[in-house]
Short mmCIF file of C-alpha atoms in Angstrom, two decimals:
data_model
loop_
_atom_site.label_atom_id
_atom_site.label_comp_id
_atom_site.label_asym_id
_atom_site.label_seq_id
_atom_site.Cartn_x
_atom_site.Cartn_y
_atom_site.Cartn_z
CA UNK A 1 0.00 0.00 0.00
CA UNK A 2 1.24 3.53 -0.69
CA UNK A 3 2.46 5.83 2.05
CA UNK A 4 0.99 9.23 2.76
CA UNK A 5 4.09 10.80 1.16
CA UNK A 6 3.67 8.71 -1.98
CA UNK A 7 0.07 9.84 -2.35
CA UNK A 8 1.17 13.44 -1.91
CA UNK A 9 3.91 12.85 -4.49
CA UNK A 10 1.30 11.62 -6.97
CA UNK A 11 -0.74 14.77 -6.35
CA UNK A 12 2.30 16.95 -6.95
CA UNK A 13 3.08 15.09 -10.18
CA UNK A 14 -0.48 15.65 -11.36
CA UNK A 15 -0.23 19.33 -10.45
CA UNK A 16 2.92 19.56 -12.56
CA UNK A 17 1.21 17.91 -15.53
CA UNK A 18 -1.70 20.38 -15.54
CA UNK A 19 0.28 23.48 -14.54
CA UNK A 20 3.15 23.21 -17.03
CA UNK A 21 2.38 24.14 -20.63
CA UNK A 22 4.66 21.35 -21.86
CA UNK A 23 1.77 18.95 -21.29
CA UNK A 24 -1.35 19.23 -23.45
CA UNK A 25 -4.07 16.84 -24.55
CA UNK A 26 -3.93 14.19 -27.27
CA UNK A 27 -4.77 10.58 -28.00
CA UNK A 28 -1.89 10.32 -30.47
CA UNK A 29 0.94 10.24 -27.92
CA UNK A 30 -0.97 9.95 -24.67
CA UNK A 31 1.94 8.65 -22.58
CA UNK A 32 4.37 11.45 -23.44
CA UNK A 33 6.68 12.05 -26.36
CA UNK A 34 9.57 9.82 -25.25
CA UNK A 35 12.03 12.70 -25.54
CA UNK A 36 12.87 13.07 -21.88
CA UNK A 37 11.41 13.51 -18.44
CA UNK A 38 10.33 16.30 -16.13
CA UNK A 39 11.57 16.25 -12.56
CA UNK A 40 9.05 16.98 -9.80
CA UNK A 41 10.14 17.69 -6.22
CA UNK A 42 8.12 15.62 -3.75
CA UNK A 43 8.30 14.40 -0.14
CA UNK A 44 9.79 11.09 -1.37
CA UNK A 45 12.44 12.85 -3.43
CA UNK A 46 12.47 13.66 -7.16
CA UNK A 47 9.78 11.95 -9.24
CA UNK A 48 9.90 11.85 -13.01
CA UNK A 49 7.11 12.11 -15.58
CA UNK A 50 7.55 11.82 -19.33
CA UNK A 51 7.56 15.04 -21.31
CA UNK A 52 4.73 15.59 -23.75
CA UNK A 53 0.98 15.14 -23.87
CA UNK A 54 -1.57 12.98 -22.07
CA UNK A 55 -5.30 12.37 -21.96
CA UNK A 56 -7.58 12.28 -18.93
CA UNK A 57 -6.72 8.74 -17.81
CA UNK A 58 -3.07 8.43 -18.85
CA UNK A 59 -2.23 11.62 -16.91
CA UNK A 60 -3.61 10.22 -13.66
CA UNK A 61 -2.09 6.78 -14.15
CA UNK A 62 1.25 8.47 -14.95
CA UNK A 63 1.09 10.53 -11.77
CA UNK A 64 0.49 7.50 -9.56
CA UNK A 65 3.17 5.45 -11.31
CA UNK A 66 5.71 8.29 -11.05
CA UNK A 67 5.18 8.20 -7.28
CA UNK A 68 5.86 4.46 -7.23
CA UNK A 69 2.22 3.43 -6.78
CA UNK A 70 1.37 0.35 -8.85
CA UNK A 71 -1.82 0.81 -10.89
CA UNK A 72 -1.99 -2.79 -12.12
CA UNK A 73 -1.45 -1.96 -15.77
CA UNK A 74 -4.47 0.35 -16.04
CA UNK A 75 -4.63 2.05 -19.41
CA UNK A 76 -7.94 3.94 -19.72
CA UNK A 77 -11.10 4.93 -17.84
CA UNK A 78 -12.76 1.60 -18.59
CA UNK A 79 -10.23 -0.51 -16.67
CA UNK A 80 -8.93 1.89 -14.03
CA UNK A 81 -11.21 0.72 -11.23
CA UNK A 82 -10.77 -3.00 -11.84
CA UNK A 83 -7.01 -3.00 -12.35
CA UNK A 84 -6.06 -0.33 -9.84
CA UNK A 85 -8.15 -1.86 -7.06
CA UNK A 86 -6.82 -5.29 -8.01
CA UNK A 87 -3.37 -4.26 -6.78
CA UNK A 88 -4.60 -3.75 -3.21
CA UNK A 89 -3.36 -0.16 -3.40
CA UNK A 90 -6.77 1.38 -4.04
CA UNK A 91 -10.40 1.03 -2.99
CA UNK A 92 -13.42 2.21 -5.01
CA UNK A 93 -16.44 4.06 -3.63
CA UNK A 94 -19.64 3.90 -5.69
CA UNK A 95 -21.07 7.26 -6.82
CA UNK A 96 -24.66 6.68 -7.94
CA UNK A 97 -25.67 10.33 -8.17
CA UNK A 98 -22.50 11.54 -9.90
CA UNK A 99 -21.54 13.93 -7.11
CA UNK A 100 -20.93 12.25 -3.76
CA UNK A 101 -20.08 8.73 -2.64
CA UNK A 102 -22.94 6.46 -1.66
CA UNK A 103 -21.17 5.37 1.53
CA UNK A 104 -20.61 8.94 2.73
CA UNK A 105 -16.90 8.97 1.94
CA UNK A 106 -15.71 12.45 0.97
CA UNK A 107 -13.14 12.50 -1.89
CA UNK A 108 -9.81 13.87 -0.74
CA UNK A 109 -6.47 14.92 -2.15
CA UNK A 110 -4.84 12.04 -3.99
CA UNK A 111 -8.08 10.34 -5.07
CA UNK A 112 -9.53 10.29 -8.56
CA UNK A 113 -13.13 10.27 -9.76
CA UNK A 114 -14.05 8.19 -12.80
CA UNK A 115 -16.84 7.80 -15.29
CA UNK A 116 -15.84 4.46 -16.77
CA UNK A 117 -17.13 5.41 -20.23
CA UNK A 118 -16.25 9.07 -20.59
CA UNK A 119 -13.83 10.83 -18.25
CA UNK A 120 -11.70 10.93 -15.13
CA UNK A 121 -10.22 13.70 -12.97
CA UNK A 122 -7.76 13.90 -10.08
CA UNK A 123 -8.80 15.33 -6.69
CA UNK A 124 -6.44 18.04 -5.46
CA UNK A 125 -8.40 18.89 -2.30
CA UNK A 126 -9.90 22.17 -1.21
CA UNK A 127 -12.67 21.79 -3.79
CA UNK A 128 -10.22 21.56 -6.70
CA UNK A 129 -9.59 18.94 -9.38
CA UNK A 130 -6.94 18.52 -12.07
CA UNK A 131 -7.91 17.16 -15.47
CA UNK A 132 -6.91 16.79 -19.12
CA UNK A 133 -9.89 17.82 -21.23
CA UNK A 134 -9.46 18.37 -24.99
CA UNK A 135 -6.90 19.59 -27.53
CA UNK A 136 -6.60 23.08 -29.01
CA UNK A 137 -8.93 22.16 -31.89
CA UNK A 138 -11.69 20.86 -29.64
CA UNK A 139 -10.89 17.25 -30.50
CA UNK A 140 -8.80 14.36 -29.24
CA UNK A 141 -6.38 13.68 -32.10
CA UNK A 142 -3.78 15.98 -33.59
CA UNK A 143 -2.61 19.34 -32.40
CA UNK A 144 0.78 20.53 -31.25
CA UNK A 145 2.56 19.05 -28.29
CA UNK A 146 1.93 21.12 -25.18
CA UNK A 147 -0.97 23.17 -23.92
CA UNK A 148 -1.80 25.87 -26.46
CA UNK A 149 -5.00 27.09 -24.80
CA UNK A 150 -4.32 26.78 -21.04
CA UNK A 151 -7.40 24.52 -21.02
CA UNK A 152 -6.05 21.33 -22.58
CA UNK A 153 -4.90 20.49 -19.06
CA UNK A 154 -5.90 22.59 -16.10
CA UNK A 155 -7.08 22.92 -12.51
CA UNK A 156 -10.68 23.72 -11.76
CA UNK A 157 -13.49 23.47 -9.25
CA UNK A 158 -14.97 20.07 -8.47
CA UNK A 159 -18.18 19.52 -10.40
CA UNK A 160 -20.98 16.97 -10.53
CA UNK A 161 -20.07 15.11 -13.72
CA UNK A 162 -21.80 11.71 -13.86
CA UNK A 163 -18.95 9.99 -12.05
CA UNK A 164 -19.42 6.27 -11.33
CA UNK A 165 -16.59 5.81 -8.84
CA UNK A 166 -14.20 7.57 -6.54
CA UNK A 167 -10.93 5.61 -6.48
CA UNK A 168 -9.02 6.14 -3.23
CA UNK A 169 -5.40 5.15 -2.62
CA UNK A 170 -5.22 3.09 0.58
CA UNK A 171 -2.76 4.91 2.80
CA UNK A 172 -0.64 2.49 4.83
CA UNK A 173 -0.04 5.25 7.41
CA UNK A 174 -3.74 5.18 8.24
CA UNK A 175 -3.99 8.96 7.90
CA UNK A 176 -5.90 11.14 5.42
CA UNK A 177 -3.72 12.98 2.93
CA UNK A 178 -5.82 16.13 3.03
CA UNK A 179 -8.58 16.97 5.47
CA UNK A 180 -9.98 19.83 3.38
CA UNK A 181 -13.33 18.59 2.01
CA UNK A 182 -14.39 18.70 -1.58
CA UNK A 183 -17.87 19.63 -0.37
CA UNK A 184 -19.83 20.20 2.82
CA UNK A 185 -22.26 17.36 3.49
CA UNK A 186 -25.36 18.20 5.52
CA UNK A 187 -28.82 16.84 6.14
CA UNK A 188 -32.07 17.92 7.79
CA UNK A 189 -35.10 16.22 9.30
CA UNK A 190 -38.56 17.67 9.92
CA UNK A 191 -39.63 14.53 11.78
CA UNK A 192 -40.02 15.18 15.56
CA UNK A 193 -38.76 11.64 16.19
CA UNK A 194 -35.75 11.97 13.88
CA UNK A 195 -36.60 8.75 12.06
CA UNK A 196 -37.03 10.09 8.52
CA UNK A 197 -34.46 12.45 6.99
CA UNK A 198 -34.40 14.42 3.78
CA UNK A 199 -31.68 13.45 1.24
CA UNK A 200 -28.15 14.68 2.03
CA UNK A 201 -26.92 17.91 0.46
CA UNK A 202 -23.41 18.25 -0.98
CA UNK A 203 -22.78 22.00 -0.97
CA UNK A 204 -25.76 23.31 -2.96
CA UNK A 205 -26.49 20.01 -4.70
CA UNK A 206 -29.43 17.90 -3.55
CA UNK A 207 -28.39 14.25 -3.78
CA UNK A 208 -32.03 13.23 -3.95
CA UNK A 209 -32.36 14.74 -7.42
CA UNK A 210 -34.28 17.89 -6.48
CA UNK A 211 -33.32 21.11 -8.24
CA UNK A 212 -33.40 23.12 -5.00
CA UNK A 213 -30.16 24.21 -3.33
CA UNK A 214 -31.04 23.76 0.34
CA UNK A 215 -31.87 21.21 3.01
CA UNK A 216 -35.41 21.44 4.32
CA UNK A 217 -38.97 22.06 3.15
CA UNK A 218 -40.51 25.52 3.13
CA UNK A 219 -43.17 25.73 5.82
CA UNK A 220 -41.93 22.68 7.74
CA UNK A 221 -39.63 23.48 10.71
CA UNK A 222 -36.28 21.67 10.77
CA UNK A 223 -36.06 19.66 13.98
CA UNK A 224 -32.78 17.82 13.51
CA UNK A 225 -29.64 18.80 11.63
CA UNK A 226 -26.35 17.03 10.86
CA UNK A 227 -23.26 18.09 8.93
CA UNK A 228 -19.83 16.81 7.95
CA UNK A 229 -16.64 18.73 7.28
CA UNK A 230 -13.74 16.25 7.29
CA UNK A 231 -10.94 17.40 9.53
CA UNK A 232 -13.23 18.43 12.35
CA UNK A 233 -16.15 20.76 12.88
CA UNK A 234 -18.30 21.77 15.83
CA UNK A 235 -21.91 22.77 15.33
CA UNK A 236 -24.95 23.22 17.53
CA UNK A 237 -28.62 24.14 17.38
CA UNK A 238 -30.91 26.36 19.40
CA UNK A 239 -34.41 24.89 19.77
CA UNK A 240 -37.75 26.15 20.97
CA UNK A 241 -37.84 23.54 23.73
CA UNK A 242 -34.30 23.72 25.11
CA UNK A 243 -32.47 26.80 23.87
CA UNK A 244 -28.88 26.18 22.89
CA UNK A 245 -27.96 22.50 22.90
CA UNK A 246 -24.43 21.09 23.41
CA UNK A 247 -21.92 21.16 20.56
CA UNK A 248 -21.89 18.20 18.17
CA UNK A 249 -18.69 17.03 16.46
CA UNK A 250 -19.78 14.16 14.21
CA UNK A 251 -22.37 13.13 11.61
CA UNK A 252 -24.64 10.17 12.28
CA UNK A 253 -28.36 10.58 11.63
CA UNK A 254 -28.98 7.34 13.50
CA UNK A 255 -27.50 8.74 16.71
CA UNK A 256 -29.80 11.49 17.99
CA UNK A 257 -27.66 12.00 21.09
CA UNK A 258 -24.22 12.58 19.60
CA UNK A 259 -24.48 12.40 15.79
CA UNK A 260 -26.70 15.39 15.04
CA UNK A 261 -28.09 18.60 16.55
CA UNK A 262 -31.68 18.91 17.76
CA UNK A 263 -34.21 17.68 20.29
CA UNK A 264 -37.30 17.16 18.15
CA UNK A 265 -38.68 20.66 18.60
CA UNK A 266 -38.26 23.37 15.90
CA UNK A 267 -34.72 24.69 15.49
CA UNK A 268 -34.45 28.51 15.73
CA UNK A 269 -30.70 28.99 15.40
CA UNK A 270 -27.64 27.17 14.05
CA UNK A 271 -24.02 27.92 14.96
CA UNK A 272 -21.02 26.44 13.13
CA UNK A 273 -17.49 26.86 14.47
CA UNK A 274 -15.66 26.47 11.14
CA UNK A 275 -14.63 29.47 9.03
CA UNK A 276 -14.44 27.30 5.91
CA UNK A 277 -18.23 26.96 5.79
CA UNK A 278 -20.62 29.55 4.37
CA UNK A 279 -24.29 29.07 5.21
CA UNK A 280 -27.65 30.80 5.40
CA UNK A 281 -30.96 29.91 7.02
CA UNK A 282 -34.55 30.61 6.02
CA UNK A 283 -37.31 31.13 8.62
CA UNK A 284 -40.82 29.75 8.39
CA UNK A 285 -43.21 32.26 6.84
CA UNK A 286 -40.63 34.26 4.85
CA UNK A 287 -40.88 34.44 1.03
CA UNK A 288 -38.81 31.75 -0.67
CA UNK A 289 -36.26 34.26 -1.95
CA UNK A 290 -35.76 36.03 1.38
CA UNK A 291 -33.07 34.49 3.60
CA UNK A 292 -31.13 35.77 6.58
CA UNK A 293 -27.66 37.11 5.77
CA UNK A 294 -24.96 34.56 5.06
CA UNK A 295 -22.74 33.36 7.88
CA UNK A 296 -19.11 32.39 7.33
CA UNK A 297 -18.55 30.17 10.30
CA UNK A 298 -19.36 32.43 13.25
CA UNK A 299 -19.04 35.67 11.23
CA UNK A 300 -22.26 37.39 10.13
CA UNK A 301 -21.79 38.97 6.69
CA UNK A 302 -24.74 41.29 7.40
CA UNK A 303 -22.75 43.13 10.07
CA UNK A 304 -24.41 41.70 13.17
CA UNK A 305 -22.16 40.66 16.02
CA UNK A 306 -24.06 37.41 16.61
CA UNK A 307 -22.34 34.12 15.80
CA UNK A 308 -25.25 32.10 14.50
CA UNK A 309 -27.80 31.83 11.72
CA UNK A 310 -31.41 32.57 12.69
CA UNK A 311 -33.07 34.87 15.20
CA UNK A 312 -33.66 32.29 18.00
CA UNK A 313 -37.41 32.91 17.74
CA UNK A 314 -38.73 31.91 14.33
CA UNK A 315 -38.35 28.24 13.36
CA UNK A 316 -35.92 27.53 10.53
CA UNK A 317 -37.32 25.56 7.60
CA UNK A 318 -34.33 25.60 5.21
CA UNK A 319 -30.55 25.82 5.33
CA UNK A 320 -28.02 26.00 2.51
CA UNK A 321 -24.29 25.49 2.92
CA UNK A 322 -21.13 25.41 0.86
CA UNK A 323 -17.38 25.81 1.17
CA UNK A 324 -16.45 29.37 2.05
#
């Protein structure tokens, strides 16, 4: 299994491939031009990648191999999951909705996301991916070696392509490579007993297929709330029945004591002690387009000196969150 430093080395090699204009997109010479190598400084020492162009899959496979991580002879998107996981160096997480993993795993730096028919991209962490997209003519064959458009290979924000799998290197150190999440995961329940929950949200994406961008249902008070920001987050709720409840530091909608915030009565305020999270709440009875001012962690962008979303009186029926 790869070490934490090897996984970081692979990420640095991928960053080199998309950042340096020597490397563009093609299917003609997708493993480099054979005319030399580029040296990349990494925690395991210099790693070397072939000069020249790549495509979406060969770039990622090259980055892992340059860091000494065996990919089992993987050659394209269609066999990456099978062959890479077959080495014992990787594990695959199913992505049915194309955005987040079905098992709740949050993609992290060093992983890759794959659509086995169409495309793959490398997770850089902090909401960023690296990918090889298309050549300077908008095709896959031909073109000059190198990146002529700054878009043949590039960094960008994570997006909800119809990914099938997240492929995660198994770190032998037992530690995450990067604790900055690709998205904030959160979930709400309007059930006083906390038995039924609405589908999880990933930033402003509803994993249940709805086109809304929030957790909740207008007119129905939220009574339980859970969220996940890998690397640690504290959050708490103020309720009509109990006022401010104790801080919660994990996400488990099946554990109403320690895995979520709430007591079954309407929630009137939410506080999040993490300045990497931007969120807003909507009170019952307000027009759909009228929300309280955004909070960035415990900072109120509207100028108030409070540290929470809500007014501690009106029940909250919707909350939307994303990376700050």
